[in-house]
Amino acid sequence: MALQFKRPPLKAFIYWTTVLGVWAIIFVVAFMAVFSFGLPSIDDIDKVEKQPAITYLDRSGALIAVQGSQSAPPVNLDELPPYVPAAFLAVEDRRFYHHPGFDPVGILRAAMRNATKKGGNLAGGSTITQQLARNLFLSSDQNLKRKIQELILAIKLELKFTKKEILALYLNRVYFGAGAYGIEAASQRYFNKPAKELTIAESALLAGMMKGPSRYSPLSDSERAQNRANVVLNEMVEARVITPEQRNEAVSKPLKVTKTLATAHALYFIDWLSSEVQPIAAAAKEDLIVETTLDLAIQTDAERAVQRIMERDAKKKVEQAALVAIDGEGRVRALIGGVSYADSQFNRA
């Protein structure tokens, strides 16, 4: 008769828990190694270069638009009113100071949303640290591999920098649309003032743009931008960053946005040129000034003409229009590729 040896229940539990724990660690390490392959080093964070700024001028030298980054010195968090960074935390990452770079609660919510949607794009769940990692080192592709790499880099950032340093890096590097990278450049671009002078309402508007710098830009749709800012203000009240009275005061005062760029229609013209100009700028690795044939006066007249036609033919359900004005020597003086660049970037001209 063969003897059978049985481990006591407690020892068996400890044994199998240890075995499974070791294999889990091996799996996690291997998993991290596979997805970490080819990722940039966090030590190279200071070497990340800004995109060259491209300034487009019309035939007389008037400013049409700026693409790429507008330079501005980095801002120290201590120089900003407390409600400025708090606005971003309230709407983007309320548990910022309590997570290790990723937010399990946010990831679970995003997973539930992704489980109910069709298509290849994965949505949401990114903390400010993850957004910083993506902005600095990764592409904007929304797929599982990129999300995992984003998480790995976020953990590395949390191990290397303090929360305050991460928040400062984020505010100084994030894109606000209209060529403005960083809170200082955005404050100058949209409000013509340094970031340290931003009001609660202005801070809320900038924080609201993080959901989509183009979609929520006050330059393309001021009403939509204001509505988004109001959402941020409500989040700030809920997070106890500001009082309900401060929110009400902020909502009651209309924001004065500096609209120094040409109207959005001229961006169809810029897009037309970009395919030729962008490779030159990337190779040069320096800011460029491009003198174009566009005439802003003619462009403005053309925009008004298109608007009149759209209003006149509204009952005919006319939805789109396009226009190109070319002089006798073949130079493009005005170009309108659609009724609204904010709604559709397709150039119908």
Coordinates of C-alpha atoms in Angstrom, one line a residue:
M1 CA 0.0 0.0 0.0
A2 CA 1.5 3.3 -1.1
L3 CA 1.8 6.1 1.4
Q4 CA 0.2 9.4 0.5
F5 CA 1.4 12.6 2.0
K6 CA -1.0 15.6 2.2
R7 CA 0.0 19.1 3.1
P8 CA -2.1 20.7 5.8
P9 CA -4.6 23.1 4.4
L10 CA -2.8 26.2 5.6
K11 CA 0.6 25.1 4.2
A12 CA -1.1 24.1 0.9
F13 CA -2.7 27.6 0.7
I14 CA 0.6 29.3 1.4
Y15 CA 2.4 27.1 -1.2
W16 CA 0.0 27.6 -4.0
T17 CA -0.3 31.3 -3.2
T18 CA 3.5 31.6 -3.4
V19 CA 3.7 29.7 -6.7
L20 CA 0.9 31.8 -8.3
G21 CA 2.5 35.0 -6.9
V22 CA 5.9 34.1 -8.4
W23 CA 4.3 33.3 -11.8
A24 CA 2.3 36.5 -11.7
I25 CA 5.4 38.6 -11.0
I26 CA 7.2 36.8 -13.9
F27 CA 4.2 37.5 -16.2
V28 CA 4.0 41.2 -15.2
V29 CA 7.8 41.7 -15.7
A30 CA 7.7 40.0 -19.1
F31 CA 4.6 41.9 -20.1
M32 CA 6.2 45.2 -19.1
A33 CA 9.5 44.3 -20.9
V34 CA 7.6 43.5 -24.1
F35 CA 5.7 46.8 -24.2
S36 CA 8.7 48.8 -22.9
F37 CA 10.8 47.8 -25.8
G38 CA 11.6 50.9 -27.9
L39 CA 10.1 53.4 -25.5
P40 CA 12.2 56.6 -24.9
S41 CA 14.0 57.1 -21.6
I42 CA 12.4 59.4 -19.0
D43 CA 15.8 60.9 -18.6
D44 CA 15.4 62.4 -22.1
I45 CA 12.5 64.5 -21.0
D46 CA 14.5 67.7 -21.3
K47 CA 15.6 66.8 -24.9
V48 CA 12.0 66.6 -26.2
E49 CA 12.0 69.3 -28.9
K50 CA 9.0 71.6 -29.6
Q51 CA 7.4 71.5 -33.0
P52 CA 8.8 74.3 -35.2
A53 CA 6.4 77.3 -35.4
I54 CA 5.3 78.3 -38.9
T55 CA 4.1 81.8 -39.3
Y56 CA 2.0 82.5 -42.5
L57 CA 1.7 86.1 -43.8
D58 CA -0.5 87.5 -46.5
R59 CA 0.9 89.4 -49.6
S60 CA 1.3 92.6 -47.5
G61 CA 2.9 91.0 -44.5
A62 CA -0.3 90.8 -42.3
L63 CA -0.5 87.7 -40.0
I64 CA -2.8 84.9 -41.3
A65 CA -2.0 82.1 -38.8
V66 CA 0.6 80.4 -36.8
Q67 CA 1.1 76.6 -36.8
G68 CA 3.3 74.7 -34.4
S69 CA 4.5 76.0 -31.1
Q70 CA 4.6 79.5 -29.8
S71 CA 7.5 79.9 -27.4
A72 CA 6.9 81.0 -23.9
P73 CA 9.0 80.5 -20.8
P74 CA 8.0 77.7 -18.4
V75 CA 5.8 78.8 -15.5
N76 CA 6.5 77.9 -11.8
L77 CA 3.4 76.6 -10.1
D78 CA 4.1 78.9 -7.2
E79 CA 3.6 81.9 -9.5
L80 CA 0.1 80.8 -10.5
P81 CA -3.1 81.5 -8.6
P82 CA -4.1 78.2 -6.9
Y83 CA -7.3 78.0 -8.9
V84 CA -5.4 77.7 -12.2
P85 CA -3.9 74.2 -11.7
A86 CA -6.9 73.3 -9.6
A87 CA -9.2 73.9 -12.6
F88 CA -7.2 71.3 -14.6
L89 CA -7.2 68.8 -11.7
A90 CA -10.9 69.2 -11.1
V91 CA -11.9 68.3 -14.6
E92 CA -9.1 66.1 -15.8
D93 CA -7.7 64.2 -12.8
R94 CA -9.4 64.8 -9.4
R95 CA -7.5 61.9 -7.8
F96 CA -4.1 63.2 -9.1
Y97 CA -2.5 63.3 -5.6
H98 CA -3.7 59.9 -4.6
H99 CA -2.8 57.6 -7.5
P100 CA 0.5 56.1 -8.7
G101 CA 0.3 57.6 -12.2
F102 CA -2.8 55.6 -13.3
D103 CA -6.3 55.7 -11.9
P104 CA -7.9 52.2 -11.5
V105 CA -11.4 53.9 -11.1
G106 CA -10.9 55.9 -14.3
I107 CA -9.6 52.9 -16.2
L108 CA -12.6 50.8 -15.1
R109 CA -15.0 53.6 -16.3
A110 CA -13.2 53.8 -19.6
A111 CA -13.3 50.0 -20.0
M112 CA -17.0 50.0 -19.5
R113 CA -17.5 52.7 -22.1
N114 CA -15.2 50.9 -24.6
A115 CA -17.1 47.7 -24.0
T116 CA -20.3 49.3 -25.3
K117 CA -18.9 51.1 -28.3
K118 CA -17.9 49.8 -31.7
G119 CA -14.7 50.6 -33.6
G120 CA -11.0 50.5 -32.9
N121 CA -10.5 53.7 -30.9
L122 CA -10.1 53.3 -27.1
A123 CA -11.4 56.2 -25.0
G124 CA -10.7 57.9 -21.8
G125 CA -9.3 56.9 -18.4
S126 CA -6.0 58.8 -18.8
T127 CA -4.6 60.7 -15.8
I128 CA -2.6 63.9 -16.1
T129 CA 0.6 61.9 -15.7
Q130 CA -0.5 59.6 -18.6
Q131 CA -1.5 62.6 -20.7
L132 CA 2.0 64.1 -20.1
A133 CA 3.6 60.8 -21.1
R134 CA 1.6 60.7 -24.3
N135 CA 2.2 64.4 -25.1
L136 CA 6.0 64.0 -24.6
F137 CA 6.8 60.6 -26.0
L138 CA 4.0 58.9 -27.8
S139 CA 1.8 59.2 -30.9
S140 CA -1.9 60.2 -30.7
D141 CA -3.0 56.7 -31.9
Q142 CA -5.8 55.3 -29.7
N143 CA -5.1 51.5 -29.4
L144 CA -4.3 49.0 -26.7
K145 CA -0.5 49.0 -27.3
R146 CA -0.3 52.8 -27.0
K147 CA -2.4 52.8 -23.9
I148 CA -0.2 50.3 -22.2
Q149 CA 2.9 52.1 -23.2
E150 CA 1.3 55.3 -21.8
L151 CA 0.7 53.6 -18.5
I152 CA 4.3 52.3 -18.3
L153 CA 5.7 55.8 -19.0
A154 CA 3.3 57.3 -16.4
I155 CA 4.6 55.0 -13.7
K156 CA 8.2 55.9 -14.6
L157 CA 7.4 59.6 -14.5
E158 CA 5.8 59.1 -11.0
L159 CA 8.9 57.3 -9.8
K160 CA 11.2 60.1 -11.1
F161 CA 9.3 63.3 -10.3
T162 CA 7.2 64.7 -7.5
K163 CA 3.5 65.4 -8.1
K164 CA 4.2 69.1 -8.2
E165 CA 6.9 68.6 -10.8
I166 CA 4.6 66.4 -12.9
L167 CA 1.8 69.0 -12.8
A168 CA 4.2 71.8 -13.7
L169 CA 5.5 69.8 -16.7
Y170 CA 2.0 69.1 -17.8
L171 CA 0.9 72.7 -17.7
N172 CA 4.0 73.9 -19.5
R173 CA 3.9 71.3 -22.3
V174 CA 0.2 70.6 -23.0
Y175 CA -1.3 71.9 -26.3
F176 CA -4.1 74.5 -26.2
G177 CA -4.7 74.9 -29.9
A178 CA -3.9 77.8 -32.2
G179 CA -0.2 76.9 -31.9
A180 CA 0.0 77.5 -28.2
Y181 CA 1.9 75.0 -26.1
G182 CA 1.9 75.5 -22.3
I183 CA -0.2 77.6 -20.0
E184 CA 1.8 80.8 -20.5
A185 CA 1.6 80.7 -24.3
A186 CA -2.1 79.9 -24.1
S187 CA -2.8 82.8 -21.7
Q188 CA -0.9 85.2 -24.0
R189 CA -2.6 83.7 -27.1
Y190 CA -6.2 83.8 -25.9
F191 CA -6.2 86.6 -23.2
N192 CA -3.1 88.7 -24.0
K193 CA -1.9 88.4 -20.4
P194 CA 0.6 86.3 -18.4
A195 CA -0.7 83.2 -16.8
K196 CA -0.2 84.5 -13.3
E197 CA -3.0 87.1 -14.1
L198 CA -5.6 84.5 -15.3
T199 CA -9.0 84.8 -13.7
I200 CA -11.1 81.9 -12.5
A201 CA -13.3 82.1 -15.6
E202 CA -10.3 82.2 -17.9
S203 CA -8.7 79.3 -16.1
A204 CA -11.9 77.2 -16.5
L205 CA -12.0 78.0 -20.3
L206 CA -8.4 76.8 -20.8
A207 CA -8.9 73.7 -18.7
G208 CA -12.0 72.9 -20.6
M209 CA -10.1 72.9 -23.9
M210 CA -8.2 69.8 -22.8
K211 CA -11.1 67.7 -24.0
G212 CA -10.5 69.0 -27.5
P213 CA -8.4 72.1 -28.2
S214 CA -10.0 72.6 -31.6
R215 CA -13.5 71.7 -30.7
Y216 CA -13.6 73.8 -27.6
S217 CA -11.5 76.7 -28.9
P218 CA -13.1 80.1 -28.3
L219 CA -11.8 81.1 -31.7
S220 CA -13.9 78.6 -33.6
D221 CA -17.1 78.5 -31.4
S222 CA -17.2 80.9 -28.4
E223 CA -20.6 79.6 -27.2
R224 CA -19.4 76.0 -27.1
A225 CA -16.2 77.1 -25.4
Q226 CA -18.2 79.0 -22.8
N227 CA -20.5 76.1 -22.1
R228 CA -17.5 73.8 -21.6
A229 CA -16.0 76.4 -19.2
N230 CA -19.2 76.4 -17.2
V231 CA -18.9 72.6 -16.9
V232 CA -15.4 73.1 -15.5
L233 CA -16.6 75.7 -13.1
N234 CA -19.2 73.3 -11.7
E235 CA -16.5 70.6 -11.3
M236 CA -14.4 73.1 -9.4
V237 CA -17.3 73.8 -7.0
E238 CA -17.9 70.1 -6.6
A239 CA -14.2 69.6 -5.8
R240 CA -14.4 72.6 -3.4
V241 CA -11.8 74.5 -5.3
I242 CA -14.1 77.6 -5.5
T243 CA -17.3 78.5 -3.9
P244 CA -20.7 78.6 -5.6
E245 CA -20.6 82.4 -5.3
Q246 CA -17.2 82.5 -7.2
R247 CA -18.7 80.3 -9.9
N248 CA -21.7 82.5 -10.3
E249 CA -19.6 85.6 -10.6
A250 CA -17.3 83.9 -13.2
V251 CA -20.4 82.8 -15.3
S252 CA -21.9 86.3 -15.1
K253 CA -18.9 88.0 -16.8
P254 CA -18.5 87.4 -20.5
L255 CA -14.9 86.4 -21.4
K256 CA -12.9 88.7 -23.7
V257 CA -10.8 86.5 -26.0
T258 CA -8.1 88.0 -28.1
K259 CA -8.8 87.0 -31.7
T260 CA -5.6 88.1 -33.4
L261 CA -5.6 85.4 -36.1
A262 CA -7.5 85.5 -39.3
T263 CA -10.9 83.9 -39.4
A264 CA -11.1 80.2 -39.6
H265 CA -11.8 80.1 -43.3
A266 CA -8.2 81.2 -44.0
L267 CA -7.1 77.9 -42.4
Y268 CA -8.3 76.1 -45.5
F269 CA -5.7 78.0 -47.4
I270 CA -3.1 77.2 -44.7
D271 CA -3.9 73.5 -44.9
W272 CA -3.5 73.6 -48.7
L273 CA 0.1 74.9 -48.2
S274 CA 1.0 72.7 -45.2
S275 CA 1.7 69.6 -47.2
E276 CA 4.6 71.5 -48.8
V277 CA 5.7 73.6 -45.9
Q278 CA 5.6 71.1 -43.0
P279 CA 8.4 68.8 -44.4
I280 CA 10.6 71.9 -44.9
A281 CA 10.0 73.0 -41.3
A282 CA 10.6 69.5 -39.9
A283 CA 13.9 69.3 -41.8
A284 CA 15.0 72.8 -40.8
K285 CA 14.1 72.2 -37.1
E286 CA 13.6 75.9 -36.7
D287 CA 10.8 78.4 -36.9
L288 CA 9.8 79.6 -40.4
I289 CA 8.0 82.6 -41.8
V290 CA 6.0 81.9 -45.0
E291 CA 5.0 84.8 -47.3
T292 CA 1.9 83.8 -49.3
T293 CA -0.1 85.3 -52.1
L294 CA -3.3 85.5 -50.0
D295 CA -4.8 88.9 -49.7
L296 CA -6.7 89.2 -46.3
A297 CA -8.8 92.1 -47.6
I298 CA -10.1 90.0 -50.5
Q299 CA -10.4 86.9 -48.2
T300 CA -12.6 88.9 -45.9
D301 CA -14.8 90.1 -48.8
A302 CA -15.0 86.5 -50.1
E303 CA -16.1 85.3 -46.7
R304 CA -18.9 87.9 -46.5
A305 CA -20.0 86.9 -50.0
V306 CA -20.2 83.3 -49.0
Q307 CA -22.1 84.1 -45.9
R308 CA -24.6 86.2 -47.9
I309 CA -25.2 83.4 -50.3
M310 CA -25.7 80.9 -47.6
E311 CA -28.3 83.2 -45.9
R312 CA -30.0 83.9 -49.2
D313 CA -30.3 80.2 -50.1
A314 CA -31.1 78.9 -46.6
K315 CA -34.6 77.9 -47.7
K316 CA -33.1 75.8 -50.5
K317 CA -31.3 73.8 -47.9
V318 CA -27.9 74.7 -49.2
E319 CA -25.4 73.3 -46.7
Q320 CA -21.9 74.1 -48.1
A321 CA -20.1 76.5 -50.3
A322 CA -16.5 77.0 -51.6
L323 CA -14.7 79.8 -53.4
V324 CA -11.3 80.4 -55.0
A325 CA -10.1 83.9 -56.2
I326 CA -7.2 83.8 -58.6
D327 CA -5.5 86.9 -60.1
G328 CA -4.4 87.2 -63.8
E329 CA -1.0 85.7 -63.0
G330 CA -2.4 82.6 -61.3
R331 CA -1.8 83.7 -57.7
V332 CA -4.5 82.6 -55.2
R333 CA -5.8 85.7 -53.4
A334 CA -8.6 84.1 -51.4
L335 CA -9.7 80.5 -50.7
I336 CA -12.7 79.2 -48.8
G337 CA -13.0 75.4 -48.6
G338 CA -16.3 75.3 -46.7
V339 CA -18.8 77.1 -44.6
S340 CA -17.1 76.2 -41.2
Y341 CA -13.6 75.0 -40.8
A342 CA -14.4 74.0 -37.2
D343 CA -17.1 71.6 -38.3
S344 CA -15.3 70.2 -41.4
Q345 CA -11.7 70.5 -42.5
F346 CA -12.4 69.0 -45.9
N347 CA -11.3 71.5 -48.5
R348 CA -14.1 71.7 -51.2
A349 CA -12.1 74.2 -53.2

